[in-house]
PDB file of C-alpha atoms in Angstrom:
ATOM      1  CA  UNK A 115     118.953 102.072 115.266  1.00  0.00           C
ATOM      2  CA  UNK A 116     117.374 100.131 118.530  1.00  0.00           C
ATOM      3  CA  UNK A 117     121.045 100.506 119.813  1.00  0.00           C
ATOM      4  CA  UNK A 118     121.303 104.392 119.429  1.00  0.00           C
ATOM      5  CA  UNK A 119     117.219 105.227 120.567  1.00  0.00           C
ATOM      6  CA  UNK A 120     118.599 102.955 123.656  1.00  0.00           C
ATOM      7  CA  UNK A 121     121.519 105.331 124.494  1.00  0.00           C
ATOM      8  CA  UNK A 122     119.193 108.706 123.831  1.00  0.00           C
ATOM      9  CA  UNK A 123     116.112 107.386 125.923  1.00  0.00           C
ATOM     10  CA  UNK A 124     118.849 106.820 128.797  1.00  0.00           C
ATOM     11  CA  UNK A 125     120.760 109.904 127.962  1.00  0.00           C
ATOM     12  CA  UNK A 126     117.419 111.231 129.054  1.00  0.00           C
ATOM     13  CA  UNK A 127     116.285 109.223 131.947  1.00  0.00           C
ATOM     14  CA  UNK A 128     119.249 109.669 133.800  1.00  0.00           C
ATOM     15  CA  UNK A 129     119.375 113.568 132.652  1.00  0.00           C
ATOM     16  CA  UNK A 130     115.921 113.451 134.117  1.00  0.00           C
ATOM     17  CA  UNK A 131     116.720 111.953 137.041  1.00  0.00           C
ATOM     18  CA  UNK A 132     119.827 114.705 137.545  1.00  0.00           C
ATOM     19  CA  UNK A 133     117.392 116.901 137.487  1.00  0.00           C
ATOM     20  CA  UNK A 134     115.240 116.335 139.888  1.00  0.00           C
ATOM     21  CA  UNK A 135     117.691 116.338 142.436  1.00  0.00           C
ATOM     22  CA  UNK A 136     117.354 120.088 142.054  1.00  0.00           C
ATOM     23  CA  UNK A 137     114.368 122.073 144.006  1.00  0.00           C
ATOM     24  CA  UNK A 138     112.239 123.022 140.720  1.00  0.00           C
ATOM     25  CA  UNK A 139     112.474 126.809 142.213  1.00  0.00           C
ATOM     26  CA  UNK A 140     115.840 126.798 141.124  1.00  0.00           C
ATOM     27  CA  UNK A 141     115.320 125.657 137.564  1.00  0.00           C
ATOM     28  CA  UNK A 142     115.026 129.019 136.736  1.00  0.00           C
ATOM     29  CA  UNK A 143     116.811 131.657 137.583  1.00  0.00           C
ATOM     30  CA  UNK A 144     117.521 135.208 137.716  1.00  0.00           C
ATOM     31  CA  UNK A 145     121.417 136.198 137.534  1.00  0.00           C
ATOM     32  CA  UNK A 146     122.755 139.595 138.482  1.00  0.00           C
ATOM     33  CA  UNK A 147     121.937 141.615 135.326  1.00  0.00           C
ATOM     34  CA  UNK A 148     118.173 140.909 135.853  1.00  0.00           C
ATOM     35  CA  UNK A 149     117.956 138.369 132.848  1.00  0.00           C
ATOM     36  CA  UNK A 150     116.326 135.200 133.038  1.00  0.00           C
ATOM     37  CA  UNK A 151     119.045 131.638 132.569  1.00  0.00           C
ATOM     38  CA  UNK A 152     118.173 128.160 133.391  1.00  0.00           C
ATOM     39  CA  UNK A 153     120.340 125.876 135.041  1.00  0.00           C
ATOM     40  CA  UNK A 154     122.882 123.416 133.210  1.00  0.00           C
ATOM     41  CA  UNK A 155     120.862 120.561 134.206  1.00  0.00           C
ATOM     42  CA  UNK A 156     117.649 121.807 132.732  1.00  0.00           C
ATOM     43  CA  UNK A 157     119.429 122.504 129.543  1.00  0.00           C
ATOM     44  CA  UNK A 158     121.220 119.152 129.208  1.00  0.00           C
ATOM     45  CA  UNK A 159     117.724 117.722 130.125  1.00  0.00           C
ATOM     46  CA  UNK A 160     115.955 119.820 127.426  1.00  0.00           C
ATOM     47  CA  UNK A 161     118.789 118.556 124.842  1.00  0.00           C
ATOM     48  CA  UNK A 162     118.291 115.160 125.552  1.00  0.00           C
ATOM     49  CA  UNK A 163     114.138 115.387 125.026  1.00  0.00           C
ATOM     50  CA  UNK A 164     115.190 117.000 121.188  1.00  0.00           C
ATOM     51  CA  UNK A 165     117.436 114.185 120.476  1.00  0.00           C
ATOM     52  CA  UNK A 166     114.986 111.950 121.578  1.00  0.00           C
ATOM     53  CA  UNK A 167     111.974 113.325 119.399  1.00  0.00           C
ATOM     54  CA  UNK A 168     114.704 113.326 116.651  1.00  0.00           C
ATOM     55  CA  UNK A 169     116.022 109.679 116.921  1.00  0.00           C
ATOM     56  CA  UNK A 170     112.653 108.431 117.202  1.00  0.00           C
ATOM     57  CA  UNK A 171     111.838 110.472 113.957  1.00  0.00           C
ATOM     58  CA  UNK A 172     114.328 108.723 112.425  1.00  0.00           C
ATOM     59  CA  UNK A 173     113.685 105.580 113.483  1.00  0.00           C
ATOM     60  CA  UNK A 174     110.249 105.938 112.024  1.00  0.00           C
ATOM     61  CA  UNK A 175     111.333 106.999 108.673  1.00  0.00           C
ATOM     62  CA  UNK A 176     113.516 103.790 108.363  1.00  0.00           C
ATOM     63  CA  UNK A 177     111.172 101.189 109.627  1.00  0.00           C
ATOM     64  CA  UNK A 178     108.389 102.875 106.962  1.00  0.00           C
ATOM     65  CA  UNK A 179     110.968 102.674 104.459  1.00  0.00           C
ATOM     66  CA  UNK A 180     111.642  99.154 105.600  1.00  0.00           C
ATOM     67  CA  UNK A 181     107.880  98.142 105.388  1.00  0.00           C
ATOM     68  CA  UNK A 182     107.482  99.802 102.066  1.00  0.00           C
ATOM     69  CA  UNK A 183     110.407  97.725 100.376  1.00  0.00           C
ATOM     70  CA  UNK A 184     108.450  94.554 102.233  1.00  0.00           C
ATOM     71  CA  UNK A 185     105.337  95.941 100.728  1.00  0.00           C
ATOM     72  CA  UNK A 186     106.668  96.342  96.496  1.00  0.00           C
ATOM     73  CA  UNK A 187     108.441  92.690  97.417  1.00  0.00           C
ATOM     74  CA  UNK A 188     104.917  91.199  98.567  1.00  0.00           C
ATOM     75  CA  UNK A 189     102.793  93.197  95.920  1.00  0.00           C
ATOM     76  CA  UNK A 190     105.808  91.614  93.100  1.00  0.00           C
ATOM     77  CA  UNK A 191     105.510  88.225  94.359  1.00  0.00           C
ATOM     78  CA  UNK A 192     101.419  88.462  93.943  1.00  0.00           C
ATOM     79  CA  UNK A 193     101.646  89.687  90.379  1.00  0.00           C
ATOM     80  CA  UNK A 194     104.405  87.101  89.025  1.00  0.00           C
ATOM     81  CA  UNK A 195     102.329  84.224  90.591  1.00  0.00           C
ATOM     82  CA  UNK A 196      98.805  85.742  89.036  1.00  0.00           C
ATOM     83  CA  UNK A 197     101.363  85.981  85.518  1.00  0.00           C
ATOM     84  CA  UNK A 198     102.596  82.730  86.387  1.00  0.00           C
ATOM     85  CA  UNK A 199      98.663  81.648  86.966  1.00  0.00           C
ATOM     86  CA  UNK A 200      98.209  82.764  83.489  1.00  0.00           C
ATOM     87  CA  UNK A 201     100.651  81.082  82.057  1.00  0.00           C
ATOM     88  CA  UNK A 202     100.262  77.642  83.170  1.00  0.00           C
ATOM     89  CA  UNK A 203      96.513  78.024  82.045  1.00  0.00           C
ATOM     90  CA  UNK A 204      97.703  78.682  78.536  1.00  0.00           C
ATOM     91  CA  UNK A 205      99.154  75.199  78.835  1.00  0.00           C
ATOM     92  CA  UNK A 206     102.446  76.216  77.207  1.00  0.00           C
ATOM     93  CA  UNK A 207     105.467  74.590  75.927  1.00  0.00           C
ATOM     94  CA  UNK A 208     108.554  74.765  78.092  1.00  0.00           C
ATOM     95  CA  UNK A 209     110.142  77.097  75.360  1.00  0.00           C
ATOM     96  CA  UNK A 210     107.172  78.951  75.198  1.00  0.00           C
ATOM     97  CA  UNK A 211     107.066  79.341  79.484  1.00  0.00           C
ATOM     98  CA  UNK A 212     110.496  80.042  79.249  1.00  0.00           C
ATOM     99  CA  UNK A 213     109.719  83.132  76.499  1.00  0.00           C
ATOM    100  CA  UNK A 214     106.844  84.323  78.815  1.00  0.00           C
ATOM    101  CA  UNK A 215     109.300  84.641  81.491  1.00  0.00           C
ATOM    102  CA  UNK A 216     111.882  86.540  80.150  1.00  0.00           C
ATOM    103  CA  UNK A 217     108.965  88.765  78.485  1.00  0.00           C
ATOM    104  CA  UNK A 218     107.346  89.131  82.255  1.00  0.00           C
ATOM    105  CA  UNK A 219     110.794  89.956  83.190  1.00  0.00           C
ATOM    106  CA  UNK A 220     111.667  92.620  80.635  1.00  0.00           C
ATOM    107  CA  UNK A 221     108.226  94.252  81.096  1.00  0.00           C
ATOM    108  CA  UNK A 222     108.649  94.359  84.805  1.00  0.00           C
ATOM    109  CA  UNK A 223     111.835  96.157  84.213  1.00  0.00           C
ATOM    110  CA  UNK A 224     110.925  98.683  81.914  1.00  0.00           C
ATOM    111  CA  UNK A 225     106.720  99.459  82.560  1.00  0.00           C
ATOM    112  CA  UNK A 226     107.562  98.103  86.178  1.00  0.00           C
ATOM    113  CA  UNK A 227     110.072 100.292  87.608  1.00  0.00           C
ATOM    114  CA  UNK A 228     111.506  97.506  89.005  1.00  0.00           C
ATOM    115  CA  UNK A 229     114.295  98.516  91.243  1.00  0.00           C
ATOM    116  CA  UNK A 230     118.224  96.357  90.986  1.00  0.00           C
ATOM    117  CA  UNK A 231     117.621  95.299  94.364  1.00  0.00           C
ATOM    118  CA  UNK A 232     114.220  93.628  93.737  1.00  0.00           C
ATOM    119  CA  UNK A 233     115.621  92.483  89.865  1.00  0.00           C
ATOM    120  CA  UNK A 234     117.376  89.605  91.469  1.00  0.00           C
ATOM    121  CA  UNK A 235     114.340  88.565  93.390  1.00  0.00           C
ATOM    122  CA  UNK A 236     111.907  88.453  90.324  1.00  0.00           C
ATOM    123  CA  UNK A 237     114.414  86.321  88.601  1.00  0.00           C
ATOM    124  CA  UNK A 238     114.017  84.175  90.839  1.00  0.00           C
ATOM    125  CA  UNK A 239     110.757  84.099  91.577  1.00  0.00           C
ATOM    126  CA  UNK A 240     110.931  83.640  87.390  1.00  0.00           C
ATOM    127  CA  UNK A 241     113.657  80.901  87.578  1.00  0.00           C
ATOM    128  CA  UNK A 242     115.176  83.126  85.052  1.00  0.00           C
ATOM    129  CA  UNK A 243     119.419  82.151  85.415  1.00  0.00           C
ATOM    130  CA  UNK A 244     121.690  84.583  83.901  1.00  0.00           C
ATOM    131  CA  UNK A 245     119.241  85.789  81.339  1.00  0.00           C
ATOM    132  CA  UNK A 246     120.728  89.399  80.185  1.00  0.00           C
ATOM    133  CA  UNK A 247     117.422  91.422  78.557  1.00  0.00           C
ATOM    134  CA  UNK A 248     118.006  94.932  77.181  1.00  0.00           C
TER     135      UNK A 248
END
């Protein structure tokens, strides 16, 4: 995404620049039917600011999405260690741990909505190996 807002903002800049070669008198014009135009350069410059405003639009949307994935990641980790907390203040037996884990697990997936993509990260944050819960 940095590479394509890089191209626009220059696509812009030098559209810019191409522009103000021209008198600004002559930006807009009056042809011989009477009717207002603008010139070429004014319209490629006008095209580039849209595409500009959109990329950058875009760019926002995916670095929010980005920092809201980070976000449910961070808030996960917090709530398996507090779980984890919990458990290793019950002072449970390895096959009980183990049971607690795949019970975190399967809650997490189904009261959770714990997306695939973050499933194989609470494993294993769970040390949970090839556990299959339905």
């Amino acid at each position: 995404m940095a590479e394509a807002l890089d191209r626009v903002t220059f696509w812009e800049e030098d559209s810019q620049r191409r522009l103000r070669i021209i008198p600004e008198d002559e930006w807009i014009f009056r042809n011989r039917r009477g009717d207002l135009g603008k010139h070429p350069l004014l319209q490629v410059y006008e095209e580039s600011m849209d595409r500009t405003v959109r990329t950058l639009s875009a760019a926002s949307k995916v670095a929010l999405k980005e920092k809201m994935i980070q976000l449910g990641k961070a808030q996960t980790e917090l709530m398996i260690r507090i779980l984890q907390g919990v458990v290793t203040e019950l002072a449970l037996s390895e096959v009980e741990r183990e049971r607690a884990n795949i019970l975190m697990l399967q809650l997490l997936r189904n009261r959770g909505n714990i997306s695939s993509k973050l499933d194989a990260h609470v494993r294993e944050q769970l040390a949970i190996e090839g556990e299959v819960i339905e």
